[in-house]
Amino acid sequence: MQSGRTTLSKFLIEQLRGRDDGADLGALLVDVAAAVKAIAAMTAKGALGGVLGALDARNVQGETQKKLDVLANDAIIQGCEWGGLVAGMASEELEAPYAIPAEFKRGKFLLVFDPLDGSSNTDVNVSVGTIFSVLRHEPEAAPAEADFLQPGSRQVAAGYAIYGPATMLVLTVGAGTHGFTLDREVGNFILTHPQLAIPEDSSEFAINTSNERFWEPPVQRYVCECKAGRSGERGRDFNMRWIASMVAEVHRILMRGGVFLYPKDTKDPGKPGRLRLLYEANPVALLIEQAGGYASTGRGRILELEPGALHQRVPVMLGSRNEVARLERYHAEHDRGDDQPFVSPLFNERSLYRPEMALGSGK
Ligand code: FDP
């Protein structure tokens, strides 16, 4: 039964009708969706596509590039550069912004993206995704790097695709967060999850606990309390998940609540967090807030950060509002110096959590 289904194009026409630049924004998002379908086809072939494995190259972050990172990056650039809709693009895989070739008209949007988030998972057949953010660009001139450095609150659209058992596109144009499922036979994204809503409270957290000794005390306190469950401060048991693919974690949170944390740590003092602000944290923060959740660094709202560099990293804590608010409170108490050492009944005297443990050498 095809009739009565809301396709992505129909949804965008209806959502953006009457909005300044609405038709152009809709057309750009349809181009992004077409590129996403190409990436979905590549990832779905797995080993049969000959595209798994690493390249003998590193990206600007010094991370080993996977073949699929580069192919996904090319798919988005080629899918979006020709339509006269974008003035420039920036990607996790490119050191500097990509200038639109002279033969194409320049448009009024900037497209910023992580072509394949969680790509370390491609070789093990676990869900990965594409994250994107659309910003406005007023001048006619080719955009400089500084033009991309806009706070997340100025995004006009944001979304991600998740390449899992089903391919989904989750999107916001500033009026709620909505999920579309790819009908592979027909080739259309169909609205299947309108108006996603994250519960305010949750008992599920996601964090890479192998970094525990490098975290700041407020994060150690939060996680320690979650692990203590009903015998501790929180008075109820928590569940933990770690997929190591942010898109998949965020998707779970949009579906059933929870929190995802990639906090600041002392593992690599040169990196104040793992995730990149412009093309990971900002788009995901907008999606989460449009679904009623909250996204913070622990010390303030992610969407209000003034970016300082294209590939800037930030601490990320997002999901169910009350849990993220609690994390902000723990950071504030710590920064004021009045957080109480947390004593979990699960830990014996020798392994008691004390704030000064986290301030030590990090060994
Ligand atoms: P990846 O480097 O594989 O792209 O974006 C960074 C990210 O994945 C997230 O998707 C994921 O949550 C995180 O890194 C995984 O980090 P760990 O290696 O610490 O598990």
Coordinates of C-alpha atoms and ligand atoms in Angstrom, one line a residue:
M1 CA 0.0 0.0 0.0
Q2 CA 1.8 3.1 -1.2
S3 CA -0.9 5.8 -1.0
G4 CA -1.2 7.8 2.2
R5 CA 2.5 7.4 2.9
T6 CA 4.4 10.6 3.5
T7 CA 7.6 10.6 1.5
L8 CA 10.5 12.8 2.5
S9 CA 9.9 15.2 -0.4
K10 CA 6.2 15.6 0.5
F11 CA 7.1 16.1 4.2
L12 CA 9.7 18.8 3.3
I13 CA 7.3 20.6 0.9
E14 CA 4.7 20.7 3.7
Q15 CA 7.1 21.7 6.5
L16 CA 9.0 24.4 4.6
R17 CA 6.1 25.9 2.7
G18 CA 6.1 29.7 3.2
R19 CA 9.5 29.8 4.8
D20 CA 12.3 32.0 3.4
D21 CA 14.5 29.8 1.2
G22 CA 12.2 26.9 2.1
A23 CA 12.2 25.4 -1.5
D24 CA 16.0 25.6 -1.7
L25 CA 16.5 24.1 1.7
G26 CA 14.1 21.3 0.8
A27 CA 16.0 20.6 -2.4
L28 CA 19.3 20.5 -0.6
L29 CA 17.9 18.0 1.9
V30 CA 16.6 15.8 -0.9
D31 CA 20.2 15.9 -2.4
V32 CA 21.6 14.9 0.9
A33 CA 19.1 12.1 1.1
A34 CA 20.1 10.9 -2.4
A35 CA 23.7 10.7 -1.3
V36 CA 22.7 8.9 1.9
K37 CA 21.0 6.2 -0.3
A38 CA 24.2 5.8 -2.2
I39 CA 26.1 5.3 1.1
A40 CA 23.5 2.9 2.4
A41 CA 23.9 0.8 -0.8
M42 CA 27.7 0.8 -0.3
T43 CA 27.7 -0.1 3.4
A44 CA 25.0 -2.8 2.8
K45 CA 27.2 -4.7 0.3
G46 CA 29.7 -5.3 3.1
A47 CA 32.7 -7.4 2.1
L48 CA 31.1 -8.1 -1.3
G49 CA 31.5 -4.5 -2.3
G50 CA 35.3 -4.6 -1.8
V51 CA 35.1 -1.4 0.3
L52 CA 35.9 -2.6 3.8
G53 CA 39.2 -2.0 5.5
A54 CA 41.6 0.9 6.0
L55 CA 43.4 3.1 3.5
D56 CA 47.1 4.0 3.9
A57 CA 46.0 7.5 4.8
R58 CA 45.0 9.6 7.8
N59 CA 42.5 12.4 8.1
V60 CA 43.1 15.9 9.6
Q61 CA 42.4 14.4 13.0
G62 CA 45.3 12.0 12.6
E63 CA 42.8 9.1 12.4
T64 CA 43.3 6.2 9.9
Q65 CA 40.8 6.7 7.1
K66 CA 38.6 3.8 6.0
K67 CA 37.9 3.2 2.4
L68 CA 34.2 3.8 3.2
D69 CA 35.0 7.2 4.9
V70 CA 36.5 8.5 1.7
L71 CA 33.7 7.0 -0.6
A72 CA 31.0 8.4 1.7
N73 CA 32.7 11.8 1.7
D74 CA 32.8 11.8 -2.1
A75 CA 29.2 10.7 -2.4
I76 CA 28.0 13.7 -0.4
I77 CA 30.3 16.2 -2.2
Q78 CA 29.3 15.0 -5.6
G79 CA 25.6 14.8 -4.7
C80 CA 25.4 18.3 -3.3
E81 CA 28.0 20.5 -5.2
W82 CA 26.2 20.9 -8.5
G83 CA 22.7 22.1 -7.6
G84 CA 23.4 25.8 -6.9
L85 CA 22.2 25.3 -3.3
V86 CA 25.5 25.3 -1.3
A87 CA 28.2 27.9 -1.1
G88 CA 30.7 25.5 0.5
M89 CA 31.0 22.3 2.4
A90 CA 33.2 21.1 5.3
S91 CA 33.8 17.6 6.4
E92 CA 35.5 15.5 9.0
E93 CA 37.6 14.1 6.2
L94 CA 38.8 17.4 4.7
E95 CA 41.3 19.7 6.5
A96 CA 39.9 22.9 4.9
P97 CA 36.4 23.7 3.5
Y98 CA 35.6 22.4 0.1
A99 CA 35.1 25.2 -2.4
I100 CA 32.3 24.7 -5.0
P101 CA 34.0 24.3 -8.4
A102 CA 33.7 27.4 -10.7
E103 CA 31.4 25.6 -13.2
F104 CA 28.6 25.3 -10.5
K105 CA 26.5 28.1 -9.2
R106 CA 27.0 29.0 -5.5
G107 CA 24.0 28.8 -3.2
K108 CA 23.1 30.3 0.2
F109 CA 23.8 27.3 2.5
L110 CA 26.8 25.7 4.0
L111 CA 26.8 22.0 4.5
V112 CA 28.9 20.5 7.2
F113 CA 29.1 16.7 7.7
D114 CA 30.7 13.6 9.1
P115 CA 30.3 11.2 6.2
L116 CA 30.7 8.0 8.1
D117 CA 30.4 8.3 11.9
G118 CA 31.5 5.3 13.9
S119 CA 33.5 4.0 10.9
S120 CA 35.7 1.8 13.1
N121 CA 32.5 -0.4 13.1
T122 CA 32.2 -1.0 9.4
D123 CA 34.6 -4.0 9.5
V124 CA 32.5 -5.7 12.2
N125 CA 29.1 -5.1 10.6
V126 CA 27.7 -2.8 13.3
S127 CA 25.6 0.2 12.6
V128 CA 27.3 3.4 11.3
G129 CA 25.9 6.7 10.2
T130 CA 26.2 10.0 8.4
I131 CA 25.7 13.3 10.3
F132 CA 25.0 16.6 8.7
S133 CA 24.2 20.2 9.5
V134 CA 23.0 23.1 7.3
L135 CA 24.0 26.7 8.0
R136 CA 23.1 29.9 6.2
H137 CA 25.6 31.8 4.1
E138 CA 24.7 35.3 3.2
P139 CA 27.4 36.8 1.0
E140 CA 27.9 36.0 -2.7
A141 CA 31.6 35.4 -2.1
A142 CA 33.1 32.0 -1.6
P143 CA 32.9 31.1 2.1
A144 CA 36.0 31.3 4.2
E145 CA 36.6 29.0 7.2
A146 CA 35.3 31.7 9.5
D147 CA 31.9 31.5 7.8
F148 CA 31.4 28.0 9.0
L149 CA 32.1 28.9 12.7
Q150 CA 28.5 29.6 13.6
P151 CA 26.9 28.5 16.9
G152 CA 24.7 25.4 16.6
S153 CA 21.6 27.5 17.5
R154 CA 21.9 29.0 14.0
Q155 CA 21.6 25.7 12.2
V156 CA 18.6 25.7 9.7
A157 CA 18.5 22.0 9.5
A158 CA 20.3 19.0 10.9
G159 CA 20.1 15.2 10.7
Y160 CA 21.7 11.9 10.5
A161 CA 21.3 8.7 8.6
I162 CA 21.8 5.4 10.3
Y163 CA 22.8 2.4 8.3
G164 CA 21.5 -0.5 10.4
P165 CA 19.2 -3.4 9.8
A166 CA 17.0 -0.7 8.2
T167 CA 18.4 2.6 6.9
M168 CA 16.8 5.6 8.5
L169 CA 17.1 9.3 8.1
V170 CA 16.3 11.4 11.2
L171 CA 15.8 15.1 10.5
T172 CA 14.9 18.5 11.9
V173 CA 14.2 21.7 10.1
G174 CA 13.5 23.4 13.4
A175 CA 10.0 22.1 14.0
G176 CA 10.4 18.8 15.8
T177 CA 12.6 15.7 15.1
H178 CA 11.2 13.2 12.6
G179 CA 12.4 9.8 11.4
F180 CA 12.1 8.3 7.9
T181 CA 12.7 4.7 6.9
L182 CA 14.2 3.8 3.6
D183 CA 11.9 1.6 1.5
R184 CA 14.7 -0.1 -0.4
E185 CA 12.4 -1.6 -3.1
V186 CA 10.9 1.8 -4.0
G187 CA 13.9 3.9 -3.1
N188 CA 12.0 6.4 -1.0
F189 CA 12.4 7.6 2.5
I190 CA 9.0 7.3 4.2
L191 CA 7.9 9.1 7.4
T192 CA 7.6 6.4 10.0
H193 CA 8.6 8.2 13.3
P194 CA 7.0 11.6 13.3
Q195 CA 7.6 14.0 16.2
L196 CA 10.0 12.0 18.3
A197 CA 9.9 12.7 22.0
I198 CA 12.6 11.7 24.5
P199 CA 11.4 10.9 28.0
E200 CA 12.6 13.4 30.6
D201 CA 13.9 10.6 32.9
S202 CA 15.8 7.5 32.1
S203 CA 17.7 4.6 33.6
E204 CA 20.0 3.9 30.7
F205 CA 23.5 5.5 30.2
A206 CA 26.1 5.1 27.5
I207 CA 29.8 5.9 28.1
N208 CA 33.1 4.2 27.3
T209 CA 33.9 3.2 30.9
S210 CA 37.5 2.1 29.9
N211 CA 38.3 5.8 30.2
E212 CA 36.9 6.1 33.7
R213 CA 40.2 6.9 35.4
F214 CA 40.7 9.9 33.0
W215 CA 37.3 11.5 33.6
E216 CA 36.6 14.5 35.7
P217 CA 35.1 13.9 39.2
P218 CA 31.5 15.0 38.3
V219 CA 31.3 12.3 35.6
Q220 CA 32.9 9.7 37.8
R221 CA 30.3 10.6 40.4
Y222 CA 27.4 10.3 38.0
V223 CA 28.5 6.9 36.6
C224 CA 29.4 5.6 40.0
E225 CA 25.9 6.4 41.2
C226 CA 24.3 4.8 38.2
K227 CA 26.3 1.6 38.7
A228 CA 25.4 1.6 42.4
G229 CA 21.8 1.3 41.3
R230 CA 19.1 0.8 43.8
S231 CA 21.5 0.3 46.7
G232 CA 23.0 3.8 46.1
E233 CA 22.0 7.5 45.8
R234 CA 19.8 7.0 42.8
G235 CA 17.6 4.4 44.4
R236 CA 17.0 2.5 41.2
D237 CA 19.0 0.2 38.9
F238 CA 20.5 1.5 35.6
N239 CA 21.3 -0.2 32.4
M240 CA 24.4 0.5 30.3
R241 CA 25.1 0.4 26.6
W242 CA 28.2 1.2 24.5
I243 CA 28.0 0.6 20.7
A244 CA 31.0 2.9 19.9
S245 CA 28.9 4.5 17.1
M246 CA 27.4 7.8 18.2
V247 CA 24.7 7.8 15.6
A248 CA 23.5 4.4 16.9
E249 CA 23.6 5.6 20.6
V250 CA 21.7 8.8 19.7
H251 CA 19.2 6.8 17.7
R252 CA 18.5 4.6 20.7
I253 CA 18.0 7.7 22.9
L254 CA 15.6 9.2 20.4
M255 CA 13.6 6.0 20.4
R256 CA 13.5 5.2 24.2
G257 CA 15.5 7.8 26.2
G258 CA 18.8 7.6 28.0
V259 CA 22.0 9.6 28.1
F260 CA 25.1 9.4 26.0
L261 CA 28.3 10.8 27.4
Y262 CA 31.7 11.5 25.7
P263 CA 33.1 13.8 28.4
K264 CA 36.3 15.7 28.6
D265 CA 39.2 13.5 29.9
T266 CA 42.9 13.6 30.6
K267 CA 43.8 10.7 28.3
D268 CA 45.0 13.1 25.6
P269 CA 45.4 16.5 27.1
G270 CA 45.4 18.0 23.6
K271 CA 41.8 16.9 23.1
P272 CA 39.1 18.6 25.2
G273 CA 36.6 15.9 24.3
R274 CA 36.4 13.4 21.5
L275 CA 33.5 14.6 19.3
R276 CA 33.7 17.4 16.9
L277 CA 31.5 20.4 17.5
L278 CA 30.4 21.5 14.0
Y279 CA 29.5 18.2 12.4
E280 CA 28.9 15.8 15.3
A281 CA 27.9 17.6 18.5
N282 CA 25.9 20.5 17.0
P283 CA 23.6 18.6 14.6
V284 CA 22.9 15.9 17.2
A285 CA 22.3 18.5 19.9
L286 CA 19.7 20.2 17.7
L287 CA 18.0 16.8 17.0
I288 CA 18.0 16.0 20.7
E289 CA 16.6 19.3 21.8
Q290 CA 13.9 19.3 19.1
A291 CA 12.8 16.0 20.5
G292 CA 12.6 17.5 24.1
G293 CA 16.0 16.3 25.3
Y294 CA 19.0 18.4 26.3
A295 CA 22.6 18.5 25.1
S296 CA 25.4 20.0 27.2
T297 CA 29.1 20.0 27.6
G298 CA 28.4 19.5 31.4
R299 CA 29.1 23.2 31.8
G300 CA 26.6 24.7 29.3
R301 CA 24.4 24.2 26.3
I302 CA 26.2 22.9 23.3
L303 CA 24.1 24.9 20.9
E304 CA 25.3 28.1 22.4
L305 CA 29.1 27.4 22.0
E306 CA 30.9 29.9 19.8
P307 CA 33.1 27.7 17.6
G308 CA 36.8 28.6 17.4
A309 CA 37.9 26.1 14.7
L310 CA 36.5 23.9 12.0
H311 CA 37.5 20.6 13.7
Q312 CA 37.1 21.7 17.3
R313 CA 36.3 19.0 19.8
V314 CA 33.9 19.3 22.7
P315 CA 32.7 17.3 25.7
V316 CA 29.2 15.9 24.9
M317 CA 26.4 14.9 27.4
L318 CA 23.0 14.5 25.8
G319 CA 19.7 12.8 26.1
S320 CA 16.9 12.8 28.7
R321 CA 16.6 16.3 30.2
N322 CA 16.7 15.5 33.9
E323 CA 19.8 13.2 33.6
V324 CA 21.7 15.9 31.7
A325 CA 20.6 18.5 34.1
R326 CA 21.9 16.4 37.0
L327 CA 25.3 16.1 35.2
E328 CA 25.4 19.9 34.9
R329 CA 24.6 20.2 38.6
Y330 CA 27.4 17.8 39.4
H331 CA 29.8 19.9 37.3
A332 CA 28.7 23.1 38.9
E333 CA 29.0 21.7 42.4
H334 CA 32.5 20.4 41.5
D335 CA 33.6 23.7 40.1
R336 CA 32.4 25.5 43.2
G337 CA 34.3 23.0 45.3
D338 CA 31.3 21.8 47.2
D339 CA 30.6 18.3 45.8
Q340 CA 30.6 15.6 48.4
P341 CA 32.8 12.6 48.0
F342 CA 30.5 9.9 46.7
V343 CA 30.6 6.7 48.7
S344 CA 29.1 3.7 47.0
P345 CA 28.2 0.7 49.0
L346 CA 29.5 -1.4 46.1
F347 CA 33.1 -0.2 46.7
N348 CA 35.4 -1.2 49.5
E349 CA 37.5 1.3 51.4
R350 CA 40.5 0.9 49.0
S351 CA 38.6 1.7 45.9
L352 CA 36.4 4.4 47.3
Y353 CA 35.8 7.2 44.8
R354 CA 37.2 10.4 45.9
P355 CA 37.4 13.6 43.8
E356 CA 41.2 13.8 44.2
M357 CA 41.7 10.4 42.5
A358 CA 40.5 11.9 39.3
L359 CA 42.9 14.8 39.6
G360 CA 45.9 12.6 40.0
S361 CA 48.4 11.6 37.3
G362 CA 45.8 9.8 35.2
K363 CA 47.7 6.6 35.3
Ligands
FDP1 P1 34.5 6.9 15.2 O1 35.8 7.5 15.7 O2 34.6 5.5 14.9 O3 33.9 7.7 14.1 O4 32.8 10.1 16.1 C1 33.7 9.5 17.0 C2 33.2 8.1 17.3 O5 33.4 7.1 16.4 C3 31.7 8.0 17.8 O6 30.9 7.7 16.8 C4 31.8 6.9 18.9 O7 30.8 7.1 19.8 C5 33.1 7.1 19.5 O8 34.0 7.8 18.5 C6 33.8 5.8 19.8 O9 34.7 6.1 20.8 P2 35.6 4.9 21.5 O10 36.7 4.5 20.6 O11 36.1 5.6 22.7 O12 34.7 3.8 21.9

